[in-house]
């Protein structure tokens, strides 16, 4: 299904379908579930992650020349063509809509340190960076030299 964002069904990945097809007056009603394993990366710390998604599907496929076929726009209802139904667009759209927009490796992922790029989960609570205002840098250097001479 290709990588659309930071999480997707991997190329060549399998999508399991458990579907019921029912003949109705206007066409074929397809209902059931689609299940797929997804892979990607955490949107905060960029660590690889794997998850599963399961979605419900209910779609009417209209017979050619049925009332539904004649009274709806082409993109409103799926159509039966040559006695075949194309499940791919319906399944793909349902899975893409079910994917998290901001996938996380853990619900409380703290992400990356903005200074060094390390993962906060690995850096520990006492991690920090001392930043000196550039306007005071020369003064800081002066005091550092005086402290080193006294020792």
PDB file of C-alpha atoms in Angstrom:
ATOM      1  CA  UNK A   1       0.000   0.000   0.000  1.00  0.00           C
ATOM      2  CA  UNK A   2       3.034   2.277   0.088  1.00  0.00           C
ATOM      3  CA  UNK A   3       4.258   4.725   2.673  1.00  0.00           C
ATOM      4  CA  UNK A   4       1.910   7.732   2.866  1.00  0.00           C
ATOM      5  CA  UNK A   5       3.259   9.190   6.089  1.00  0.00           C
ATOM      6  CA  UNK A   6       5.203   7.741   8.964  1.00  0.00           C
ATOM      7  CA  UNK A   7       3.111   4.551   9.231  1.00  0.00           C
ATOM      8  CA  UNK A   8       1.591   2.281   6.570  1.00  0.00           C
ATOM      9  CA  UNK A   9       1.072  -1.272   5.420  1.00  0.00           C
ATOM     10  CA  UNK A  10       4.500  -2.225   4.037  1.00  0.00           C
ATOM     11  CA  UNK A  11       4.798  -2.776   0.273  1.00  0.00           C
ATOM     12  CA  UNK A  12       3.860  -6.375  -0.401  1.00  0.00           C
ATOM     13  CA  UNK A  13       2.238  -6.680   3.040  1.00  0.00           C
ATOM     14  CA  UNK A  14      -0.795  -8.894   3.410  1.00  0.00           C
ATOM     15  CA  UNK A  15      -4.284  -7.652   4.202  1.00  0.00           C
ATOM     16  CA  UNK A  16      -6.602 -10.303   5.632  1.00  0.00           C
ATOM     17  CA  UNK A  17     -10.261  -9.985   4.692  1.00  0.00           C
ATOM     18  CA  UNK A  18     -13.235 -11.591   6.435  1.00  0.00           C
ATOM     19  CA  UNK A  19     -16.139 -10.546   4.236  1.00  0.00           C
ATOM     20  CA  UNK A  20     -19.758 -11.430   3.613  1.00  0.00           C
ATOM     21  CA  UNK A  21     -21.196 -10.746   0.154  1.00  0.00           C
ATOM     22  CA  UNK A  22     -24.964 -10.474  -0.188  1.00  0.00           C
ATOM     23  CA  UNK A  23     -26.961 -10.097  -3.361  1.00  0.00           C
ATOM     24  CA  UNK A  24     -29.406  -7.219  -3.023  1.00  0.00           C
ATOM     25  CA  UNK A  25     -31.815  -5.648  -5.528  1.00  0.00           C
ATOM     26  CA  UNK A  26     -29.395  -2.879  -6.513  1.00  0.00           C
ATOM     27  CA  UNK A  27     -26.175  -4.945  -6.541  1.00  0.00           C
ATOM     28  CA  UNK A  28     -23.889  -6.694  -4.076  1.00  0.00           C
ATOM     29  CA  UNK A  29     -23.488  -5.598  -0.471  1.00  0.00           C
ATOM     30  CA  UNK A  30     -20.019  -6.380   0.918  1.00  0.00           C
ATOM     31  CA  UNK A  31     -19.551  -6.218   4.693  1.00  0.00           C
ATOM     32  CA  UNK A  32     -16.944  -7.481   7.116  1.00  0.00           C
ATOM     33  CA  UNK A  33     -13.471  -6.647   8.381  1.00  0.00           C
ATOM     34  CA  UNK A  34     -10.012  -6.038   6.987  1.00  0.00           C
ATOM     35  CA  UNK A  35      -6.902  -6.665   9.104  1.00  0.00           C
ATOM     36  CA  UNK A  36      -3.325  -5.643   8.329  1.00  0.00           C
ATOM     37  CA  UNK A  37       0.025  -5.272  10.058  1.00  0.00           C
ATOM     38  CA  UNK A  38       1.504  -1.801   9.729  1.00  0.00           C
ATOM     39  CA  UNK A  39       5.039  -0.521  10.131  1.00  0.00           C
ATOM     40  CA  UNK A  40       6.531   2.897  10.481  1.00  0.00           C
ATOM     41  CA  UNK A  41       8.306   5.149  12.918  1.00  0.00           C
ATOM     42  CA  UNK A  42       7.379   7.055  16.027  1.00  0.00           C
ATOM     43  CA  UNK A  43       6.569  10.630  15.119  1.00  0.00           C
ATOM     44  CA  UNK A  44       8.401  11.939  18.215  1.00  0.00           C
ATOM     45  CA  UNK A  45      11.565   9.839  18.561  1.00  0.00           C
ATOM     46  CA  UNK A  46      11.741   8.219  15.085  1.00  0.00           C
ATOM     47  CA  UNK A  47      12.133   4.700  16.521  1.00  0.00           C
ATOM     48  CA  UNK A  48      10.741   1.902  14.314  1.00  0.00           C
ATOM     49  CA  UNK A  49       7.346   0.621  15.359  1.00  0.00           C
ATOM     50  CA  UNK A  50       4.932  -2.105  14.307  1.00  0.00           C
ATOM     51  CA  UNK A  51       1.226  -2.280  14.974  1.00  0.00           C
ATOM     52  CA  UNK A  52      -1.981  -3.822  13.661  1.00  0.00           C
ATOM     53  CA  UNK A  53      -5.101  -2.215  12.271  1.00  0.00           C
ATOM     54  CA  UNK A  54      -8.553  -3.742  11.894  1.00  0.00           C
ATOM     55  CA  UNK A  55     -11.390  -1.920  10.149  1.00  0.00           C
ATOM     56  CA  UNK A  56     -15.074  -2.559   9.393  1.00  0.00           C
ATOM     57  CA  UNK A  57     -16.116  -2.404   5.778  1.00  0.00           C
ATOM     58  CA  UNK A  58     -19.622  -1.994   4.379  1.00  0.00           C
ATOM     59  CA  UNK A  59     -19.908  -1.141   0.698  1.00  0.00           C
ATOM     60  CA  UNK A  60     -22.634  -1.450  -1.910  1.00  0.00           C
ATOM     61  CA  UNK A  61     -21.493  -2.367  -5.417  1.00  0.00           C
ATOM     62  CA  UNK A  62     -24.232  -1.377  -7.887  1.00  0.00           C
ATOM     63  CA  UNK A  63     -25.307  -3.543 -10.817  1.00  0.00           C
ATOM     64  CA  UNK A  64     -24.918  -1.905 -14.235  1.00  0.00           C
ATOM     65  CA  UNK A  65     -28.139  -0.156 -15.307  1.00  0.00           C
ATOM     66  CA  UNK A  66     -29.680  -0.429 -11.818  1.00  0.00           C
ATOM     67  CA  UNK A  67     -31.523   2.529 -10.308  1.00  0.00           C
ATOM     68  CA  UNK A  68     -28.549   3.154  -8.000  1.00  0.00           C
ATOM     69  CA  UNK A  69     -26.175   3.096 -10.969  1.00  0.00           C
ATOM     70  CA  UNK A  70     -28.313   5.567 -12.915  1.00  0.00           C
ATOM     71  CA  UNK A  71     -29.072   7.977 -10.055  1.00  0.00           C
ATOM     72  CA  UNK A  72     -25.632   8.372  -8.440  1.00  0.00           C
ATOM     73  CA  UNK A  73     -22.403   9.973  -9.534  1.00  0.00           C
ATOM     74  CA  UNK A  74     -19.580   7.658 -10.514  1.00  0.00           C
ATOM     75  CA  UNK A  75     -17.568   8.327  -7.333  1.00  0.00           C
ATOM     76  CA  UNK A  76     -20.518   8.006  -4.914  1.00  0.00           C
ATOM     77  CA  UNK A  77     -21.114   4.250  -5.197  1.00  0.00           C
ATOM     78  CA  UNK A  78     -18.802   1.472  -6.305  1.00  0.00           C
ATOM     79  CA  UNK A  79     -19.830  -0.344  -9.457  1.00  0.00           C
ATOM     80  CA  UNK A  80     -19.811  -3.975 -10.576  1.00  0.00           C
ATOM     81  CA  UNK A  81     -17.891  -4.206 -13.837  1.00  0.00           C
ATOM     82  CA  UNK A  82     -17.881  -7.378 -15.950  1.00  0.00           C
ATOM     83  CA  UNK A  83     -19.383  -9.279 -12.982  1.00  0.00           C
ATOM     84  CA  UNK A  84     -16.338  -8.299 -10.850  1.00  0.00           C
ATOM     85  CA  UNK A  85     -16.013  -6.047  -7.821  1.00  0.00           C
ATOM     86  CA  UNK A  86     -12.816  -4.149  -7.014  1.00  0.00           C
ATOM     87  CA  UNK A  87     -12.218  -4.256  -3.246  1.00  0.00           C
ATOM     88  CA  UNK A  88      -8.832  -2.514  -3.297  1.00  0.00           C
ATOM     89  CA  UNK A  89      -9.985   1.147  -3.172  1.00  0.00           C
ATOM     90  CA  UNK A  90     -12.500   0.497  -0.397  1.00  0.00           C
ATOM     91  CA  UNK A  91     -10.082  -1.537   1.733  1.00  0.00           C
ATOM     92  CA  UNK A  92      -7.184   0.883   1.133  1.00  0.00           C
ATOM     93  CA  UNK A  93      -9.259   3.931   2.053  1.00  0.00           C
ATOM     94  CA  UNK A  94     -10.643   2.283   5.206  1.00  0.00           C
ATOM     95  CA  UNK A  95      -7.168   1.265   6.415  1.00  0.00           C
ATOM     96  CA  UNK A  96      -5.575   4.637   5.617  1.00  0.00           C
ATOM     97  CA  UNK A  97      -8.325   6.453   7.532  1.00  0.00           C
ATOM     98  CA  UNK A  98      -7.817   4.131  10.526  1.00  0.00           C
ATOM     99  CA  UNK A  99      -4.065   4.788  10.763  1.00  0.00           C
ATOM    100  CA  UNK A 100      -2.978   7.216  13.483  1.00  0.00           C
ATOM    101  CA  UNK A 101      -1.905  10.593  12.151  1.00  0.00           C
ATOM    102  CA  UNK A 102       0.729  10.825  14.887  1.00  0.00           C
ATOM    103  CA  UNK A 103       1.931   7.276  15.650  1.00  0.00           C
ATOM    104  CA  UNK A 104       3.859   6.880  18.897  1.00  0.00           C
ATOM    105  CA  UNK A 105       6.094   4.060  20.128  1.00  0.00           C
ATOM    106  CA  UNK A 106       4.648   4.632  23.608  1.00  0.00           C
ATOM    107  CA  UNK A 107       1.777   6.897  24.667  1.00  0.00           C
ATOM    108  CA  UNK A 108       4.156   8.965  26.828  1.00  0.00           C
ATOM    109  CA  UNK A 109       7.090   9.110  24.393  1.00  0.00           C
ATOM    110  CA  UNK A 110       9.105  12.229  25.202  1.00  0.00           C
ATOM    111  CA  UNK A 111      10.782  12.401  21.792  1.00  0.00           C
ATOM    112  CA  UNK A 112      14.283  13.702  21.097  1.00  0.00           C
ATOM    113  CA  UNK A 113      16.466  16.233  22.893  1.00  0.00           C
ATOM    114  CA  UNK A 114      16.397  19.423  20.835  1.00  0.00           C
ATOM    115  CA  UNK A 115      20.084  20.096  21.566  1.00  0.00           C
ATOM    116  CA  UNK A 116      21.832  16.779  20.910  1.00  0.00           C
ATOM    117  CA  UNK A 117      19.140  14.686  19.173  1.00  0.00           C
ATOM    118  CA  UNK A 118      19.310  11.844  21.713  1.00  0.00           C
ATOM    119  CA  UNK A 119      16.184   9.971  22.715  1.00  0.00           C
ATOM    120  CA  UNK A 120      14.876  11.248  26.064  1.00  0.00           C
ATOM    121  CA  UNK A 121      13.998   7.652  27.034  1.00  0.00           C
ATOM    122  CA  UNK A 122      17.709   6.741  26.834  1.00  0.00           C
ATOM    123  CA  UNK A 123      19.201  10.012  28.132  1.00  0.00           C
ATOM    124  CA  UNK A 124      17.750   9.940  31.646  1.00  0.00           C
ATOM    125  CA  UNK A 125      16.155  12.605  33.820  1.00  0.00           C
ATOM    126  CA  UNK A 126      19.383  14.492  34.661  1.00  0.00           C
ATOM    127  CA  UNK A 127      20.293  15.117  31.003  1.00  0.00           C
ATOM    128  CA  UNK A 128      20.670  18.771  30.091  1.00  0.00           C
ATOM    129  CA  UNK A 129      22.739  21.274  28.152  1.00  0.00           C
ATOM    130  CA  UNK A 130      24.229  24.417  29.591  1.00  0.00           C
ATOM    131  CA  UNK A 131      23.664  27.304  27.260  1.00  0.00           C
ATOM    132  CA  UNK A 132      25.299  30.655  27.720  1.00  0.00           C
ATOM    133  CA  UNK A 133      23.878  33.835  26.281  1.00  0.00           C
ATOM    134  CA  UNK A 134      26.392  34.882  23.585  1.00  0.00           C
ATOM    135  CA  UNK A 135      26.439  38.399  25.012  1.00  0.00           C
ATOM    136  CA  UNK A 136      27.928  37.006  28.262  1.00  0.00           C
ATOM    137  CA  UNK A 137      30.276  34.443  26.681  1.00  0.00           C
ATOM    138  CA  UNK A 138      33.367  36.678  26.907  1.00  0.00           C
ATOM    139  CA  UNK A 139      32.679  37.347  30.602  1.00  0.00           C
ATOM    140  CA  UNK A 140      32.219  33.614  31.246  1.00  0.00           C
ATOM    141  CA  UNK A 141      35.586  32.897  29.570  1.00  0.00           C
ATOM    142  CA  UNK A 142      37.269  35.575  31.703  1.00  0.00           C
ATOM    143  CA  UNK A 143      35.997  34.056  34.963  1.00  0.00           C
ATOM    144  CA  UNK A 144      36.871  30.554  33.811  1.00  0.00           C
ATOM    145  CA  UNK A 145      40.518  31.645  33.245  1.00  0.00           C
ATOM    146  CA  UNK A 146      40.685  33.312  36.703  1.00  0.00           C
ATOM    147  CA  UNK A 147      39.333  30.175  38.431  1.00  0.00           C
ATOM    148  CA  UNK A 148      41.837  27.947  36.665  1.00  0.00           C
ATOM    149  CA  UNK A 149      44.794  30.211  37.688  1.00  0.00           C
ATOM    150  CA  UNK A 150      43.837  30.126  41.401  1.00  0.00           C
ATOM    151  CA  UNK A 151      44.021  26.337  41.617  1.00  0.00           C
TER     152      UNK A 151
END
